Structures are given as C-alpha cells and as structure tokens.
Coordinates of C-alpha atoms in Angstrom, one line a residue:
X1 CA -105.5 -52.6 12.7
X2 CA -108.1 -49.7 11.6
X3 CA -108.7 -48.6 15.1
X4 CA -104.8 -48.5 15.7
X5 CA -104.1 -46.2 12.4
X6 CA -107.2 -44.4 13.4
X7 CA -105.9 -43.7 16.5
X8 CA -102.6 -42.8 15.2
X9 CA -104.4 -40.3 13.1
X10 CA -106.0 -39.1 15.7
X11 CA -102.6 -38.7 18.1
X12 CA -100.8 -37.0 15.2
X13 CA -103.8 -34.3 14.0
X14 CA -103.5 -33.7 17.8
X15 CA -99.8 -32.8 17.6
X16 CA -100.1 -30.7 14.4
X17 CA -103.0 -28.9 16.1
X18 CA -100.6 -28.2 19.8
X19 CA -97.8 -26.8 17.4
X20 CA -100.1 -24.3 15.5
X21 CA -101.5 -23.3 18.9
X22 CA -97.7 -23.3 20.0
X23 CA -96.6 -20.7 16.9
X24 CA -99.5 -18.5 17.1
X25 CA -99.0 -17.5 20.5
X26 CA -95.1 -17.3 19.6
X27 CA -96.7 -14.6 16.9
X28 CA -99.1 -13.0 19.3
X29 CA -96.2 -13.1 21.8
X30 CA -93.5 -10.7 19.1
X31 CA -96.4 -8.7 17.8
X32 CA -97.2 -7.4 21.1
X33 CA -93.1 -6.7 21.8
X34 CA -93.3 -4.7 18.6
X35 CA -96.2 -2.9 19.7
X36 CA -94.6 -1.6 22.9
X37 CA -92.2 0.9 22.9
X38 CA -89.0 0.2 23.0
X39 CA -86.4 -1.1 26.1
X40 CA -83.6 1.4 25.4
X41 CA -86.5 4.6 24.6
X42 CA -85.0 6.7 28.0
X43 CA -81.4 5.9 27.3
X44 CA -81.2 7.0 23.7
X45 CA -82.9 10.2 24.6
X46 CA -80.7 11.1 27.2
X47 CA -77.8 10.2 25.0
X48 CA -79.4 12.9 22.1
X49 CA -79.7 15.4 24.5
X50 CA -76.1 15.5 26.0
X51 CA -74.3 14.8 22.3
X52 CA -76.5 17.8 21.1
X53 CA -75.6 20.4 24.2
X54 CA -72.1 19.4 23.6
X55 CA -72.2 20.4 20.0
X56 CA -73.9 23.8 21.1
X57 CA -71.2 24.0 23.9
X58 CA -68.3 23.3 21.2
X59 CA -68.4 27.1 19.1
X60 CA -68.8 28.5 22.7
X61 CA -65.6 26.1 24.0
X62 CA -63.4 27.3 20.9
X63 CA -64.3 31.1 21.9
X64 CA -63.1 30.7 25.9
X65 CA -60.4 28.7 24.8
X66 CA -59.3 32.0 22.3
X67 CA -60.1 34.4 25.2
X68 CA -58.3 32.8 28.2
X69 CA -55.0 32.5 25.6
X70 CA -55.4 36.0 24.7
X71 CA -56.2 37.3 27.9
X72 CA -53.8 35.1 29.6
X73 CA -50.7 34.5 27.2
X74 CA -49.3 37.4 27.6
X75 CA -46.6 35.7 24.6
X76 CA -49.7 34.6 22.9
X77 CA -51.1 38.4 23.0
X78 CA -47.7 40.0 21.7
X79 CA -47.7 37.4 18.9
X80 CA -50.7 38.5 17.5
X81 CA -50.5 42.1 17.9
X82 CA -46.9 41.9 16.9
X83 CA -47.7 41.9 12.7
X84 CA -49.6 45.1 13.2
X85 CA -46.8 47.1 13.1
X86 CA -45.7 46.0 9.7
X87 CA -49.5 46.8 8.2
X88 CA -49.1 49.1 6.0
X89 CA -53.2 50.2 6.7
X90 CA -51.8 50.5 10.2
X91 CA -48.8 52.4 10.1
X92 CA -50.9 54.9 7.6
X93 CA -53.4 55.1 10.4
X94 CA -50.9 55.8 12.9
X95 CA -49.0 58.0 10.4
X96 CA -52.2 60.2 10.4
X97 CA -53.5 60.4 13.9
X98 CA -49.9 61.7 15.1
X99 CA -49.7 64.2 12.3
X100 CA -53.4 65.6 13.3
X101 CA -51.9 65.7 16.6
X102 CA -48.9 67.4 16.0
X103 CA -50.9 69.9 13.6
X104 CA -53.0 71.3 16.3
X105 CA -50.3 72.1 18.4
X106 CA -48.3 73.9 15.5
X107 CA -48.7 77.8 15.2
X108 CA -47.2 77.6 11.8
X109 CA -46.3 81.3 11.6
X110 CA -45.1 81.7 15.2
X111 CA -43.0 78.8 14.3
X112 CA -41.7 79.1 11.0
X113 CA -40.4 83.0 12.5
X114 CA -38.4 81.5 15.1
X115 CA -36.8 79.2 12.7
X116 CA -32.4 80.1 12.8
X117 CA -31.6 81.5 9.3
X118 CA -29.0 78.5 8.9
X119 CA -31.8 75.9 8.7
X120 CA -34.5 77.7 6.6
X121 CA -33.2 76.5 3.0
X122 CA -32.9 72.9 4.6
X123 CA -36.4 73.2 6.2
X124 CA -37.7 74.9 2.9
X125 CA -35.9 72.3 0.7
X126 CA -37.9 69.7 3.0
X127 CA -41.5 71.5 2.0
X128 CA -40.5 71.7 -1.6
X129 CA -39.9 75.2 -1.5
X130 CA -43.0 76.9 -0.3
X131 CA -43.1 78.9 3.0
X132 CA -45.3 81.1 1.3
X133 CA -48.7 80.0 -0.3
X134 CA -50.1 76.7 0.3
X135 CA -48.1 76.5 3.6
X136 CA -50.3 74.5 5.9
X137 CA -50.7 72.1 3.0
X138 CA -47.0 71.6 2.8
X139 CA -46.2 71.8 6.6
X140 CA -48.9 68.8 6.8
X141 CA -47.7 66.5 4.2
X142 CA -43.8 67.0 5.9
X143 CA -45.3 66.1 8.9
X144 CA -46.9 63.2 7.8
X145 CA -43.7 62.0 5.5
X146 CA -41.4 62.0 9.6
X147 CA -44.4 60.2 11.1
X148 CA -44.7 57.5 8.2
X149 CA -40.9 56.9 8.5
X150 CA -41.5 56.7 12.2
X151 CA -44.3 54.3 11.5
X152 CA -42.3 52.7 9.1
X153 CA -39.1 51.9 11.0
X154 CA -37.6 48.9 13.3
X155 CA -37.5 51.7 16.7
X156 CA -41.5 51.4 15.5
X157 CA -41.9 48.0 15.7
X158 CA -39.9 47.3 18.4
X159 CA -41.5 50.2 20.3
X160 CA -44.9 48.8 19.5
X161 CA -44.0 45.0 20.4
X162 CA -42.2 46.4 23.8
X163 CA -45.3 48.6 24.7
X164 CA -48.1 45.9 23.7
X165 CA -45.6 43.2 26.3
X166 CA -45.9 45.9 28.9
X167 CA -49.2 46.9 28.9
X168 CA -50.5 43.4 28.5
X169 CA -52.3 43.2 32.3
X170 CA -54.4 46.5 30.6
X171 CA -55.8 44.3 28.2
X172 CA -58.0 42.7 30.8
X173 CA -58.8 45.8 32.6
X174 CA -60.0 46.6 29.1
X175 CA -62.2 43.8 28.6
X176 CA -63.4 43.7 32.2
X177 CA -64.4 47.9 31.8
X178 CA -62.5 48.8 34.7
X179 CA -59.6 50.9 32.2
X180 CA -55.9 52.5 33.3
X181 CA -53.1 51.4 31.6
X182 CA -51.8 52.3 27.9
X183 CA -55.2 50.4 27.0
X184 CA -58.6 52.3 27.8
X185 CA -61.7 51.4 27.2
X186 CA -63.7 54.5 26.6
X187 CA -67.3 54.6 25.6
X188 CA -67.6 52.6 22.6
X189 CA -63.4 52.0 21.9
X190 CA -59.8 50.3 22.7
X191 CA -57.5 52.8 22.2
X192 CA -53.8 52.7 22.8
X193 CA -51.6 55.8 23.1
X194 CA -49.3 56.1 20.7
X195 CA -48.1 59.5 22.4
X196 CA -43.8 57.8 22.4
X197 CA -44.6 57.6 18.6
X198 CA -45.2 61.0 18.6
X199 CA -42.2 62.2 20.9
X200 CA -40.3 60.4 18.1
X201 CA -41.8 62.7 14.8
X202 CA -41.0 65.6 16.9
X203 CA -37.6 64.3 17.3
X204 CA -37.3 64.0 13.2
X205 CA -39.0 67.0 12.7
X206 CA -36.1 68.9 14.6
X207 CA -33.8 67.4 12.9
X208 CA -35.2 68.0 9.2
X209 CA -35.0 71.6 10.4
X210 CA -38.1 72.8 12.0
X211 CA -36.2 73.5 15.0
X212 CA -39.1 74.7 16.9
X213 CA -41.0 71.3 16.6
X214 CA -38.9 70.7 19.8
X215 CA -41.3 73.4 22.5
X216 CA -44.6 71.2 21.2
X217 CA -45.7 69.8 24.6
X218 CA -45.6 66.4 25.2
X219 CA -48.8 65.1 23.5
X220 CA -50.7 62.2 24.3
X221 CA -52.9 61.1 21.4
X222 CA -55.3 57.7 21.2
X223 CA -55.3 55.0 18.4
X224 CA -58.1 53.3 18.2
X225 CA -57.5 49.7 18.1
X226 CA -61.2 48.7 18.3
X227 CA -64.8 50.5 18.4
X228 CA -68.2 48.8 18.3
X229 CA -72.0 50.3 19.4
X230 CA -71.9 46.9 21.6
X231 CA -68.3 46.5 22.7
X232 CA -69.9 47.0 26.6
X233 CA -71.8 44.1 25.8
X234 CA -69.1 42.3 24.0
X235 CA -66.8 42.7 26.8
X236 CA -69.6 41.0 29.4
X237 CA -69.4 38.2 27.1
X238 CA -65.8 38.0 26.5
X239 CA -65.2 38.2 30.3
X240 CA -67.3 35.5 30.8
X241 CA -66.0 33.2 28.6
X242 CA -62.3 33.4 30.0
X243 CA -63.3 32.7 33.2
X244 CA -64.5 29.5 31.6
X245 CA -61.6 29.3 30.2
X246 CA -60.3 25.7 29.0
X247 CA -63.2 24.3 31.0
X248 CA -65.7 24.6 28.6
X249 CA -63.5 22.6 25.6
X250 CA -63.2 19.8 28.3
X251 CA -67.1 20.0 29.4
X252 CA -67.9 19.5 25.6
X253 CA -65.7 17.1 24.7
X254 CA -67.3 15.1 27.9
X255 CA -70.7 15.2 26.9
X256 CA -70.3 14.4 23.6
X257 CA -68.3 11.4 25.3
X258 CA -71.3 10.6 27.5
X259 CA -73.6 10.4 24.9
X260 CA -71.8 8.4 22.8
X261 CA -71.6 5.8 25.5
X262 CA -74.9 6.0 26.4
X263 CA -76.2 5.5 22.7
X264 CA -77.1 2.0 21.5
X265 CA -75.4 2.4 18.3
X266 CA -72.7 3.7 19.2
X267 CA -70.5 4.0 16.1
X268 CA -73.6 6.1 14.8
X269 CA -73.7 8.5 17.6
X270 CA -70.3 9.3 17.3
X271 CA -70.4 10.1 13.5
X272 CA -73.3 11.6 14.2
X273 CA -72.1 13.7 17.1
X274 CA -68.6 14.5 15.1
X275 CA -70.5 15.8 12.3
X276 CA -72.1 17.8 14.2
X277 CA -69.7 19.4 16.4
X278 CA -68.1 19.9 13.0
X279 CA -71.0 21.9 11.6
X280 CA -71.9 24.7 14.5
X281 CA -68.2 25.2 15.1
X282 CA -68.4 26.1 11.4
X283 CA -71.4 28.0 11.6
X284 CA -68.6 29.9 13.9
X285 CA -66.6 30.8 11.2
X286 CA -68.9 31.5 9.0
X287 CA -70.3 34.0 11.7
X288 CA -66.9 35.8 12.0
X289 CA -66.6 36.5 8.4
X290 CA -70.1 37.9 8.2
X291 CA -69.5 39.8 11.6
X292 CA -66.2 41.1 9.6
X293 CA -68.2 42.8 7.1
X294 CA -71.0 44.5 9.5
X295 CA -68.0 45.7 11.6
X296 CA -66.3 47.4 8.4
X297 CA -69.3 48.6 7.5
X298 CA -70.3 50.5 10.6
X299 CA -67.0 52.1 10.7
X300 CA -67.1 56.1 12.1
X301 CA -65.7 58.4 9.5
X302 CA -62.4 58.7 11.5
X303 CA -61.6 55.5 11.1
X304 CA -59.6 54.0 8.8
X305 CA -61.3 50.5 7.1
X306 CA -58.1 49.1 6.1
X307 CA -56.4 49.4 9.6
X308 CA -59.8 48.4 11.4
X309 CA -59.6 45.2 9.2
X310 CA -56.4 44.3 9.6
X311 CA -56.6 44.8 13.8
X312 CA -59.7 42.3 13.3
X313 CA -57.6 40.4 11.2
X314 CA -55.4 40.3 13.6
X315 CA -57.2 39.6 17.4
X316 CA -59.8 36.6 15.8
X317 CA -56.3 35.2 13.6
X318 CA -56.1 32.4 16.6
X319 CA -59.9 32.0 17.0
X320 CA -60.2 31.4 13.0
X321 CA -57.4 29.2 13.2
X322 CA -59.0 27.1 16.3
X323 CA -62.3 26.9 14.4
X324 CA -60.5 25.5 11.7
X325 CA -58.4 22.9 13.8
X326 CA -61.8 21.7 15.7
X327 CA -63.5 21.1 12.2
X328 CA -60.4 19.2 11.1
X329 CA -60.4 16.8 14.0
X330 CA -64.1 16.4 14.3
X331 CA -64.2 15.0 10.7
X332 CA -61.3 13.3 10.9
X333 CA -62.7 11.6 14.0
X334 CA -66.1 10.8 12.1
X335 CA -64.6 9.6 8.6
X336 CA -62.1 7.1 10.9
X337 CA -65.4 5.7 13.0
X338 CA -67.4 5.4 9.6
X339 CA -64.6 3.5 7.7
X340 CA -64.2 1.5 10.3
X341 CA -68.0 0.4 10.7
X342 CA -69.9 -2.5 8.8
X343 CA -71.5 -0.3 6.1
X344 CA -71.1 -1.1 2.2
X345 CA -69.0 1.6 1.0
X346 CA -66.9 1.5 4.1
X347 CA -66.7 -2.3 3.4
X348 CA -65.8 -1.5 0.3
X349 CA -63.0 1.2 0.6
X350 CA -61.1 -1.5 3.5
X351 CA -61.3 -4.0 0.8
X352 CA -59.7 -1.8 -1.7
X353 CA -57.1 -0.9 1.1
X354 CA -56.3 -4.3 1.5
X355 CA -56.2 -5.2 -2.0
X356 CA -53.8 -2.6 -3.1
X357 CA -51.6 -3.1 0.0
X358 CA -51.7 -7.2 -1.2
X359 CA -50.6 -6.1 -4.7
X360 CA -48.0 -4.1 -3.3
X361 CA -46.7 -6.8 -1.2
X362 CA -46.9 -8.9 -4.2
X363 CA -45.1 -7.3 -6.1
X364 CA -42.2 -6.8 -3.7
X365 CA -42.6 -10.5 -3.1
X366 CA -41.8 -10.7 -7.0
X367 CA -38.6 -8.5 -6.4
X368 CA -37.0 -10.6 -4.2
X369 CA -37.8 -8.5 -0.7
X370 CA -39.0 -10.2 1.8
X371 CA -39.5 -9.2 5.3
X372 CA -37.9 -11.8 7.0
X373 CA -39.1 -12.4 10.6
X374 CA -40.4 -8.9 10.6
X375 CA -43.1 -10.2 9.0
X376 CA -44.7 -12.8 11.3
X377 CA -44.0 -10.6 14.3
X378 CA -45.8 -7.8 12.8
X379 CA -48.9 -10.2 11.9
X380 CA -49.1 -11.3 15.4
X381 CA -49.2 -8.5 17.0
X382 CA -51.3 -6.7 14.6
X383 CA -53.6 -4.8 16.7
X384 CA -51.4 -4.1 19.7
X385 CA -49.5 -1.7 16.8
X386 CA -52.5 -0.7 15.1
X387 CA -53.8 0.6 18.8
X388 CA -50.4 1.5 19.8
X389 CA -49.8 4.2 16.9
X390 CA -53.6 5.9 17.2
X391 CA -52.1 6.4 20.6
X392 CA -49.1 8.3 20.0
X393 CA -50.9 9.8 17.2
X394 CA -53.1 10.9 19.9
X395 CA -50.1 11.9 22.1
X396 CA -48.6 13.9 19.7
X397 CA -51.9 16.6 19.2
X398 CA -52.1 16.3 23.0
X399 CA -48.8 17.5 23.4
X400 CA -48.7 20.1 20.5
X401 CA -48.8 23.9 21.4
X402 CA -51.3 25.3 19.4
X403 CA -52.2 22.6 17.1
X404 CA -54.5 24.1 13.3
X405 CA -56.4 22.3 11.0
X406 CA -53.4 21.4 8.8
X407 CA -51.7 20.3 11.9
X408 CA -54.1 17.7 12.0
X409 CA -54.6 16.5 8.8
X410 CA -50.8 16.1 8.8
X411 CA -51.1 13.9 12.0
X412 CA -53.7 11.8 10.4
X413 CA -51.9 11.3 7.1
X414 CA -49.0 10.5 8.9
X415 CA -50.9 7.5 11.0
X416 CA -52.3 6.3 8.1
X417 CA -49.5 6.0 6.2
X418 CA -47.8 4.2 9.3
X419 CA -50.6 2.2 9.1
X420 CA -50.1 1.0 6.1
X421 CA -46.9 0.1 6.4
X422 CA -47.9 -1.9 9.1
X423 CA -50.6 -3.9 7.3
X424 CA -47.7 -4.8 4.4
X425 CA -45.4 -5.9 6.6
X426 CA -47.9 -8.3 8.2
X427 CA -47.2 -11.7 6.8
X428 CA -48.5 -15.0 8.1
X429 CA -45.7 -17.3 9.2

C-alpha cells in the first residue's frame, strides 16, 4: 500500500511538474509576440499616410472646386459680381474714376463759353451759382453728383449685370494672362471698363445743361476690380486649380476613404481623419481673413479700401461659404461615428437618448396613444429605416446645388429628428 501511494505521489508531482513546464513556455511563447512588432505595422502606416494627404488635399479641393464654379458658371460668376453694383464703396469708386475721366477731357472755359444763353441759369443753378471763382471745384462736384446718380441707378445695375454675363469668357483670359475682352489683366490688376458708364454721365450732363458735355470723345476709362504685387503668380495658381477642377474634392474624399478602410480601428481613423479634414480646411478660412487684411493694407493710393473690400468680399463669398460647408460635414461626420462607437460618454449620451425617448413613449402610453401595428412594424425593421433615412439624408446633400454649412446642419437635425421618431414608434409586439 506505501509503494502504491508513493507511486501515486510520484505520478502526480510528475503532472504538476509537465503543467508548469507547459505554462511557462505558454509565457515565453506571448512575451516573445509582444516583443515583436506588430502584424498590422505596414497597414496602419499606409492608412496614416493617405488619411493625412487627403486632409492636405481637402483646403486645396475646396479652392478648385471655387475656381472651376467661378471660372465655369458663367450664372455662378454673375451671381457674385451681381451685389457689386448696389455697394455703396463701389458705386463711390466708380462715381470717382468716371468723374477724373470726364475732368481731363473738360476745357472748362472753352466750354462753359459755348454754353446757349437759355441754359446758363439752369447750368449755374446746378453749380450753386458760381461760374466765377472756385469753378473747377464746382464743375467737379456736379460732375460727380450725374455720375453717382448714374452709379446709383437700375440702367447701372442692370448695365453692370448685362456687361459682367457678356464678358464672362474674359474672365479666364484674365486668369490665364492672355487678356482682350472688357477684362484685362495688366501688370499687377483686373480692370473692367466702365467707359458705357461714362457715355451715360455725359448724357446727364447734357441734360442738366452743360450742353457741351456732348463733343467729349468717347472715353474709355479702367476700374480696377483687383490689384496684387503677386496676382501673376496668383493667376498660375488659380489656373491650375480649375483645371483640377471637381477632381481634386473627389481625390480627397477617396483617400481619406482608403485610409479609413485600411486602418485597424476604423471608427478611430475616421474621427480622426474627419477632424482633421475639418481643421486645415479651417486653417483655410482662417487664411482668407488674414489674407483680407494684408490685401487692404497694401492698397495703392488710388484705390479705394472700401470698394477693394467689398470686390474681395465679393469673389471669395462662395469659397468662404464652401469652407464653411466642408467644416460642417466633416464634424458632423466625426461626432455621428463617435456617438456611435463603444466609448463611455458616447455610451452614455445613447443611453440618455433612449431613456428620454422611453419616457416619452411612456407618457403617451399614459395618454391613451398607442401606435397600433405601426409599432411592431417599425421595431422589426428597425435598421432597414435607420439605414434607409442616412441614405436619403445622403441623397438630399448629393443632390443640393450649392449646399453651406447651415445647409448641413439642417440636414443632420432633420435626420435626427426622423430618427427619433423612429426609435418611439418602435414597439415590441
């Protein structure tokens, strides 16, 4: 009996000592997997790289997009031009550079002589009584008063809308350098000739009675729209950029895609990569403010700040407003991937989603409404509507013209709410 317990000892020290053996190299075997590098190492840096050059790529993508439209459009172009004429900065501007041209074609006492008897008390009734001292003065400021109503009026507008639709195809001779048209590039400026405005002074200059206004030449004068020290290289840039037209957007869009996929957290990635695309295209906007301010700064004397503003105002109005509408969507896109992800606070928030829609439901369930077979239908099919109205959520910025950031906030409140609706209507049977 010894020798058999002995034995039986012996048999069982022997097992104890082949499972130790057995977890040690289990322990040898996982220390030595930590200590190599990981499987996925290659794949996760390939997917950093392409999420990061697609958030480069996305400022770049908002710019061609902005450029092809306003290049392209020619509606687009006329709609954002259009406002200019009812500046007040501008029409001053205008107001000015046709009286400075009208004044240097005026030989005020040559002109003044030939005026008929009949019409000098209306024409000296229209310069406050002085044709004597002070003349030029008050030849000038009547001049300017006709070419401010000029600038002023509906023919103005109109003829400003009609001329910037005609001379649209000049725009990209513009920005390509190669000029002609009522557009020029020249040196270090757009202008536009505003010489019809002028023909239209002359005309109420006549008619106020300074009947000789009407032997003034026909004078073509320039208005500058824009002038930079790097417009040639700003037009390089800008010419670039619409040939990539909405190519570049898509080309983003795809790599941040790609590395998304490629990531092995992918829920991460894409926050990651939203936020990000949300950030440089900001840095965008940022950049076009503090551009704004060197611009106005730089201004030649001859220039006037208010109407350089508000034509600057004016030609990056759409590219503002796409910066805004990408920064919308990209963290609209992030907060909806993080809320639906495992973290805390995102577990958190859906519980406090689905407890307030429970005490809604409850209470209705109090007030005697009940949804009937609604109900059970909704519950079953659950995530074919969820999935369904992200789609034609989806659908509808897809098919919007020129979606902003409000645009899309509005979208996503919308889905939520339907949302919502949906998870109170979903009862069990």
């Amino acid at each position: 009996m010894a020798e058999d317990s002995a034995r039986e000892d012996g048999d069982g020290d022997g097992d104890r000592s082949d499972d130790v053996r057995e977890l040690r190299a289990r322990v040898a075997a996982l220390e030595s997997a930590r200590g190599r590098p990981p499987r996925h190492h290659v794949r996760s840096l390939l997917a950093v790289v392409l999420v990061v050059v697609g958030c480069l790529l996305a400022p770049l993508a908002v710019v061609a997009s902005w450029a092809a439209d306003q290049v392209g459009d020619t509606g687009r172009y006329v709609s954002t031009v259009a406002p200019l004429a009812s500046n007040a900065d501008v029409q001053d501007a205008v107001a000015n550079r046709a009286t400075d041209a009208l004044m240097s074609h005026l030989d005020l006492p040559a002109l003044l002589a030939d005026v008929a008897p009949a019409d000098r008390p209306r024409l000296q009734q229209a310069l406050g009584g002085r044709l004597g001292d002070a003349l030029e003065g008050a030849v000038r400021s009547f001049v300017h008063d006709k070419a401010r109503e000029v600038a002023a009026s509906g023919a103005f507008r109109t003829l400003w809308t009609d001329a910037n639709r005609k001379i649209h195809s000049s725009l990209d001779k513009a920005l390509t350098g190669s000029g002609g048209g009522a557009v020029r590039l020249t040196n270090d400026s757009v202008t536009l000739d505003i010489g019809p405005l002028v023909d239209q002074v002359k005309q109420r200059l006549v008619e106020a009675g300074l009947t000789p206004a009407e032997h003034i030449p026909a004078v073509h004068t320039d208005f500058t729209l824009v002038r930079s020290d790097q417009i040639g290289k700003v037009k390089t840039y800008v010419r670039l950029l619409q040939l990539a037209g909405n190519w570049l957007p898509v080309l983003a869009v795809l790599l941040v895609a790609a590395g998304v996929l490629l990531a092995v957290r992918r829920r991460r990635a894409l926050v990651a990569g939203c936020l990000a695309v949300a950030v440089t295209t900001g840095l965008l906007g940022i950049g076009l403010r503090v551009f704004r301010v060197f611009y106005l700064d730089r201004l030649p004397a001859g220039v006037s700040p208010g109407a350089a503003a508000a034509v600057y105002d004016a030609l990056t109005h759409f590219l503002r407003t796409g910066v805004r509408m990408v920064v919308a969507l990209a963290v609209v896109i992030a907060l909806a991937a993080w809320l639906s992800g495992p973290g805390r606070y995102a577990g958190l928030l859906r519980s406090l989603w689905t407890s307030g829609i429970d005490a809604v439901r409850a209470t209705a369930d109090r007030a005697g409404l009940r949804t009937g077979p609604v109900g059970p239908f909704v519950h079953r099919y659950h995530t074919w509507i969820t999935w369904i109205l992200v789609a034609v959520a989806v659908l509808v910025y897809l098919l919007w013209s020129f979606p902003t950031g409000w645009v899309v906030v509005g979208i996503a409140l919308c889905l939520l709410f339907a949302l919502a609706v949906t998870e109170f209507l979903a009862t069990p049977d």
